Amino acid sequence: MAHYKLLHDWNVTPAEAVALQQQLRSQIRIEPMANSPRTIAGCDISFNKFEETVYAGIVVLDLDTLETIEETGVISTASFPYIPGLLSFREIPSLLEAWSTLKSEPDVVMFDGHGTAHPRRIGIASHAGLFLNRPTFGCGKSVLVGKFNEPLTQRGSWSPMLHYGDVVGAALRTKDKVNPVYVSPGHLIDLETAIDLTLRCHGGRRGFGYRIPEPTRRAHNLVNALRRGERPDLTS
DNA sequence: GCGACAG
DNA sequence: ATCTTGTCGC
């Protein structure tokens, strides 16, 4: 089973969460990946509004064929509320539970959110990367922080996202004429590699494929099916 | 002080 | 995030 290191307690107040981010940010390493990845994991959580129960899932794919290698899901509970800038404290705990049930160890992990494109440069992808101790990056559907020029409409076009003088990520077009996704490195990876991997995770080519990259898309479908009770096999 | 604000 | 049908545009 895949493991991770519990760097700190998750039972904290919002103020303590911010203090933890300030303390952890110095440990984040933005650098080229040490090894060429063969597998990539996508993760996501789903829940019914106003309820504590959350459904967390992870899907592992082969980077070359985009075939699903493994998938897992868990039903858990999230006590921390959603607060912009503190998303990791709400989602990572349950995602780690799912992670611990994985048989394989993904080479790199994609998150539905941001990495360095965060007010304190430690979005969910970066935070999780420290716990998992492996390359991670974020691919969000909307912006938290960062200014950028609209990239050209062609798939593959991108423009840097700037925040207080730092290039924190990229607005990347994953498909012709559709809104861009926002990519940023999490830990043990650089922006260029994160962009490349995101493009490789597209069922791409001429009108096929979606805006959301396959790892996240499949994880999203998985957790929704779990929430609706359509995947009893993942529970028992 | 006002507005913005991942999922 | 989630609740939901049709509809505008390429």
Short mmCIF file of C-alpha atoms (C1' of nucleotides) in Angstrom, two decimals:
data_model
loop_
_atom_site.label_atom_id
_atom_site.label_comp_id
_atom_site.label_asym_id
_atom_site.label_seq_id
_atom_site.Cartn_x
_atom_site.Cartn_y
_atom_site.Cartn_z
CA MET A 1 0.00 0.00 0.00
CA ALA A 2 1.17 3.50 -0.81
CA HIS A 3 2.35 5.48 2.17
CA TYR A 4 2.98 9.10 3.11
CA LYS A 5 4.38 11.01 6.05
CA LEU A 6 2.09 12.89 8.41
CA LEU A 7 4.02 16.13 8.72
CA HIS A 8 1.49 17.72 11.05
CA ASP A 9 -1.93 17.35 12.63
CA TRP A 10 -4.95 18.30 10.51
CA ASN A 11 -7.13 19.26 13.43
CA VAL A 12 -6.35 22.96 13.35
CA THR A 13 -8.10 26.31 13.28
CA PRO A 14 -7.98 28.53 10.19
CA ALA A 15 -5.40 30.77 11.87
CA GLU A 16 -3.23 27.77 12.72
CA ALA A 17 -3.61 26.52 9.16
CA VAL A 18 -2.17 29.76 7.80
CA ALA A 19 0.70 29.54 10.28
CA LEU A 20 1.40 25.97 9.12
CA GLN A 21 1.48 27.09 5.49
CA GLN A 22 4.01 29.79 6.34
CA GLN A 23 6.11 27.20 8.10
CA LEU A 24 5.88 24.54 5.38
CA ARG A 25 6.43 26.71 2.32
CA SER A 26 10.22 26.72 2.70
CA GLN A 27 10.30 22.95 2.19
CA ILE A 28 8.71 23.10 -1.25
CA ARG A 29 11.10 22.40 -4.11
CA ILE A 30 10.29 23.68 -7.60
CA GLU A 31 12.75 21.89 -9.87
CA PRO A 32 12.82 19.54 -12.88
CA MET A 33 11.57 16.02 -12.11
CA ALA A 34 14.30 13.62 -11.08
CA ASN A 35 12.94 10.80 -13.23
CA SER A 36 10.78 10.50 -16.30
CA PRO A 37 7.28 9.47 -15.08
CA ARG A 38 5.43 6.43 -16.42
CA THR A 39 2.25 6.77 -14.38
CA ILE A 40 0.18 9.71 -13.20
CA ALA A 41 -2.61 9.95 -10.64
CA GLY A 42 -5.60 12.25 -10.59
CA CYS A 43 -7.60 12.91 -7.41
CA ASP A 44 -10.80 14.59 -6.39
CA ILE A 45 -13.47 14.67 -3.73
CA SER A 46 -17.25 14.99 -3.96
CA PHE A 47 -19.91 15.69 -1.34
CA ASN A 48 -23.52 16.69 -0.84
CA LYS A 49 -23.92 20.33 0.06
CA PHE A 50 -24.31 20.97 3.80
CA GLU A 51 -23.09 17.47 4.65
CA GLU A 52 -19.88 16.39 6.41
CA THR A 53 -19.48 13.18 4.44
CA VAL A 54 -17.02 13.36 1.58
CA TYR A 55 -16.17 10.87 -1.13
CA ALA A 56 -12.49 10.88 -2.06
CA GLY A 57 -10.99 9.06 -4.99
CA ILE A 58 -7.78 8.56 -6.95
CA VAL A 59 -7.31 7.19 -10.46
CA VAL A 60 -3.90 6.09 -11.73
CA LEU A 61 -3.22 6.15 -15.46
CA ASP A 62 -0.44 5.06 -17.78
CA LEU A 63 1.03 8.29 -19.19
CA ASP A 64 1.63 6.79 -22.62
CA THR A 65 -1.68 5.05 -23.26
CA LEU A 66 -3.85 6.96 -20.75
CA GLU A 67 -5.32 3.61 -19.73
CA THR A 68 -6.61 3.41 -16.17
CA ILE A 69 -4.20 1.27 -14.17
CA GLU A 70 -5.88 1.52 -10.79
CA GLU A 71 -8.66 3.38 -9.03
CA THR A 72 -9.68 3.67 -5.43
CA GLY A 73 -12.21 5.55 -3.36
CA VAL A 74 -13.09 6.06 0.29
CA ILE A 75 -16.01 7.55 2.17
CA SER A 76 -14.83 9.87 4.90
CA THR A 77 -15.73 13.08 6.64
CA ALA A 78 -14.33 16.59 6.37
CA SER A 79 -14.58 18.84 9.39
CA PHE A 80 -12.59 21.77 8.02
CA PRO A 81 -14.73 24.20 5.96
CA TYR A 82 -13.95 25.45 2.49
CA ILE A 83 -12.02 28.69 2.81
CA PRO A 84 -10.24 30.19 -0.23
CA GLY A 85 -6.52 29.68 0.36
CA LEU A 86 -7.04 26.82 2.80
CA LEU A 87 -8.52 24.19 0.50
CA SER A 88 -5.81 21.67 1.36
CA PHE A 89 -6.95 21.48 4.97
CA ARG A 90 -10.40 20.40 3.83
CA GLU A 91 -9.43 17.97 1.06
CA ILE A 92 -6.03 16.43 1.77
CA PRO A 93 -7.00 14.36 4.85
CA SER A 94 -9.55 12.24 2.97
CA LEU A 95 -7.35 12.07 -0.13
CA LEU A 96 -4.56 10.63 2.02
CA GLU A 97 -6.94 7.95 3.24
CA ALA A 98 -7.59 7.01 -0.36
CA TRP A 99 -3.88 7.20 -1.14
CA SER A 100 -3.05 4.70 1.59
CA THR A 101 -5.25 2.10 -0.11
CA LEU A 102 -3.41 2.32 -3.45
CA LYS A 103 -1.45 -0.74 -4.47
CA SER A 104 0.74 1.20 -6.88
CA GLU A 105 2.88 4.28 -6.26
CA PRO A 106 2.11 6.89 -8.96
CA ASP A 107 5.17 8.69 -10.35
CA VAL A 108 3.46 12.07 -10.33
CA VAL A 109 0.15 13.39 -8.98
CA MET A 110 -2.21 15.96 -10.51
CA PHE A 111 -4.55 17.91 -8.22
CA ASP A 112 -7.81 19.70 -8.90
CA GLY A 113 -6.62 23.08 -7.62
CA HIS A 114 -3.35 25.01 -7.50
CA GLY A 115 0.23 24.51 -6.41
CA THR A 116 2.36 27.66 -6.32
CA ALA A 117 -0.45 29.78 -7.80
CA HIS A 118 -1.52 30.48 -4.25
CA PRO A 119 -1.27 33.61 -2.05
CA ARG A 120 1.41 31.93 0.09
CA ARG A 121 2.74 29.68 -2.71
CA ILE A 122 1.45 26.50 -1.06
CA GLY A 123 -1.78 25.40 -2.65
CA ILE A 124 -3.18 21.88 -2.27
CA ALA A 125 -0.77 20.39 -4.82
CA SER A 126 2.30 21.73 -3.04
CA HIS A 127 1.02 20.86 0.41
CA ALA A 128 0.16 17.30 -0.61
CA GLY A 129 3.49 16.94 -2.37
CA LEU A 130 5.29 17.39 0.93
CA PHE A 131 3.25 14.61 2.53
CA LEU A 132 3.57 12.26 -0.43
CA ASN A 133 7.21 13.18 -1.04
CA ARG A 134 6.87 12.91 -4.80
CA PRO A 135 6.21 15.20 -7.80
CA THR A 136 2.82 16.94 -7.72
CA PHE A 137 1.19 19.80 -9.61
CA GLY A 138 -2.11 21.58 -9.76
CA CYS A 139 -4.50 21.99 -12.66
CA GLY A 140 -7.42 24.19 -11.66
CA LYS A 141 -10.52 25.29 -13.49
CA SER A 142 -10.44 28.85 -12.18
CA VAL A 143 -7.98 31.34 -10.74
CA LEU A 144 -7.21 31.96 -7.08
CA VAL A 145 -4.39 34.49 -7.60
CA GLY A 146 -2.34 35.62 -10.57
CA LYS A 147 -2.74 37.97 -13.52
CA PHE A 148 -2.23 36.89 -17.10
CA ASN A 149 -2.86 37.76 -20.71
CA GLU A 150 -5.37 35.63 -22.57
CA PRO A 151 -3.42 32.87 -24.34
CA LEU A 152 -3.93 32.25 -28.08
CA THR A 153 -6.97 30.08 -28.83
CA GLN A 154 -4.99 27.06 -30.04
CA ARG A 155 -4.51 23.98 -27.86
CA GLY A 156 -1.05 24.13 -26.29
CA SER A 157 -0.93 27.93 -26.08
CA TRP A 158 -0.25 29.35 -22.64
CA SER A 159 0.66 32.55 -20.89
CA PRO A 160 2.33 33.03 -17.52
CA MET A 161 0.35 33.91 -14.42
CA LEU A 162 2.02 36.60 -12.34
CA HIS A 163 1.52 37.33 -8.68
CA TYR A 164 3.57 40.00 -6.95
CA GLY A 165 6.29 39.69 -9.54
CA ASP A 166 6.46 35.89 -9.45
CA VAL A 167 5.50 33.58 -12.31
CA VAL A 168 3.27 31.29 -10.25
CA GLY A 169 1.67 29.24 -12.99
CA ALA A 170 0.25 29.24 -16.50
CA ALA A 171 -3.12 29.71 -18.16
CA LEU A 172 -3.02 26.76 -20.57
CA ARG A 173 -5.31 25.99 -23.49
CA THR A 174 -5.89 22.21 -23.45
CA LYS A 175 -8.30 22.35 -26.36
CA ASP A 176 -8.93 24.78 -29.22
CA LYS A 177 -11.21 27.68 -28.37
CA VAL A 178 -12.17 26.61 -24.86
CA ASN A 179 -11.35 28.36 -21.63
CA PRO A 180 -7.86 27.62 -20.34
CA VAL A 181 -7.04 25.57 -17.25
CA TYR A 182 -4.57 26.93 -14.71
CA VAL A 183 -1.43 24.88 -14.19
CA SER A 184 1.13 25.37 -11.47
CA PRO A 185 3.88 23.21 -10.00
CA GLY A 186 3.27 21.68 -6.60
CA HIS A 187 6.51 20.07 -5.41
CA LEU A 188 9.52 18.34 -7.01
CA ILE A 189 8.51 19.50 -10.50
CA ASP A 190 8.76 22.70 -12.55
CA LEU A 191 6.15 24.68 -14.46
CA GLU A 192 7.31 23.54 -17.91
CA THR A 193 7.02 19.88 -16.97
CA ALA A 194 3.62 20.41 -15.36
CA ILE A 195 2.38 22.02 -18.59
CA ASP A 196 3.81 19.20 -20.69
CA LEU A 197 2.21 16.52 -18.54
CA THR A 198 -1.15 18.28 -18.61
CA LEU A 199 -1.10 18.34 -22.40
CA ARG A 200 -0.08 14.68 -22.52
CA CYS A 201 -3.09 13.81 -20.38
CA HIS A 202 -5.52 15.01 -22.97
CA GLY A 203 -7.52 12.45 -24.98
CA GLY A 204 -6.54 15.10 -27.55
CA ARG A 205 -6.20 15.50 -31.26
CA ARG A 206 -8.72 17.18 -33.50
CA GLY A 207 -11.87 17.81 -31.54
CA PHE A 208 -11.57 14.78 -29.27
CA GLY A 209 -10.71 15.05 -25.65
CA TYR A 210 -11.98 17.49 -23.05
CA ARG A 211 -10.86 20.69 -21.41
CA ILE A 212 -10.22 18.91 -18.13
CA PRO A 213 -7.24 16.53 -18.32
CA GLU A 214 -8.01 12.81 -17.99
CA PRO A 215 -6.60 12.15 -14.50
CA THR A 216 -8.83 14.80 -12.90
CA ARG A 217 -11.76 14.04 -15.16
CA ARG A 218 -11.75 10.35 -14.29
CA ALA A 219 -11.25 11.00 -10.60
CA HIS A 220 -14.21 13.41 -10.74
CA ASN A 221 -16.42 10.80 -12.41
CA LEU A 222 -15.28 8.20 -9.92
CA VAL A 223 -16.09 10.16 -6.77
CA ASN A 224 -19.46 11.24 -8.13
CA ALA A 225 -20.35 7.62 -8.87
CA LEU A 226 -19.18 6.74 -5.37
CA ARG A 227 -21.38 9.47 -3.86
CA ARG A 228 -24.40 8.22 -5.78
CA GLY A 229 -23.82 4.68 -4.60
CA GLU A 230 -23.00 3.45 -8.09
CA ARG A 231 -19.69 1.93 -7.03
CA PRO A 232 -20.36 -0.44 -4.12
CA ASP A 233 -17.27 -2.36 -5.23
CA LEU A 234 -15.00 0.43 -4.03
CA THR A 235 -16.61 0.44 -0.59
CA SER A 236 -16.69 -3.18 0.47
"C1'" DG B 1 -11.83 50.59 3.52
"C1'" DC B 2 -13.41 47.70 -0.67
"C1'" DG B 3 -13.36 43.85 -3.53
"C1'" DA B 4 -11.58 39.05 -4.73
"C1'" DC B 5 -11.70 34.55 -3.36
"C1'" DA B 6 -9.00 26.95 -5.85
"C1'" DG B 7 -13.10 23.21 -4.50
"C1'" DA C 1 -18.49 21.86 -4.67
"C1'" DT C 2 -23.81 20.82 -5.78
"C1'" DC C 3 -28.71 21.69 -7.60
"C1'" DT C 4 -30.50 21.19 -13.20
"C1'" DT C 5 -32.84 21.92 -19.25
"C1'" DG C 6 -32.39 23.93 -22.65
"C1'" DT C 7 -29.75 26.45 -25.68
"C1'" DC C 8 -26.22 29.29 -28.29
"C1'" DG C 9 -22.14 28.65 -31.21
"C1'" DC C 10 -18.51 26.21 -33.91
#
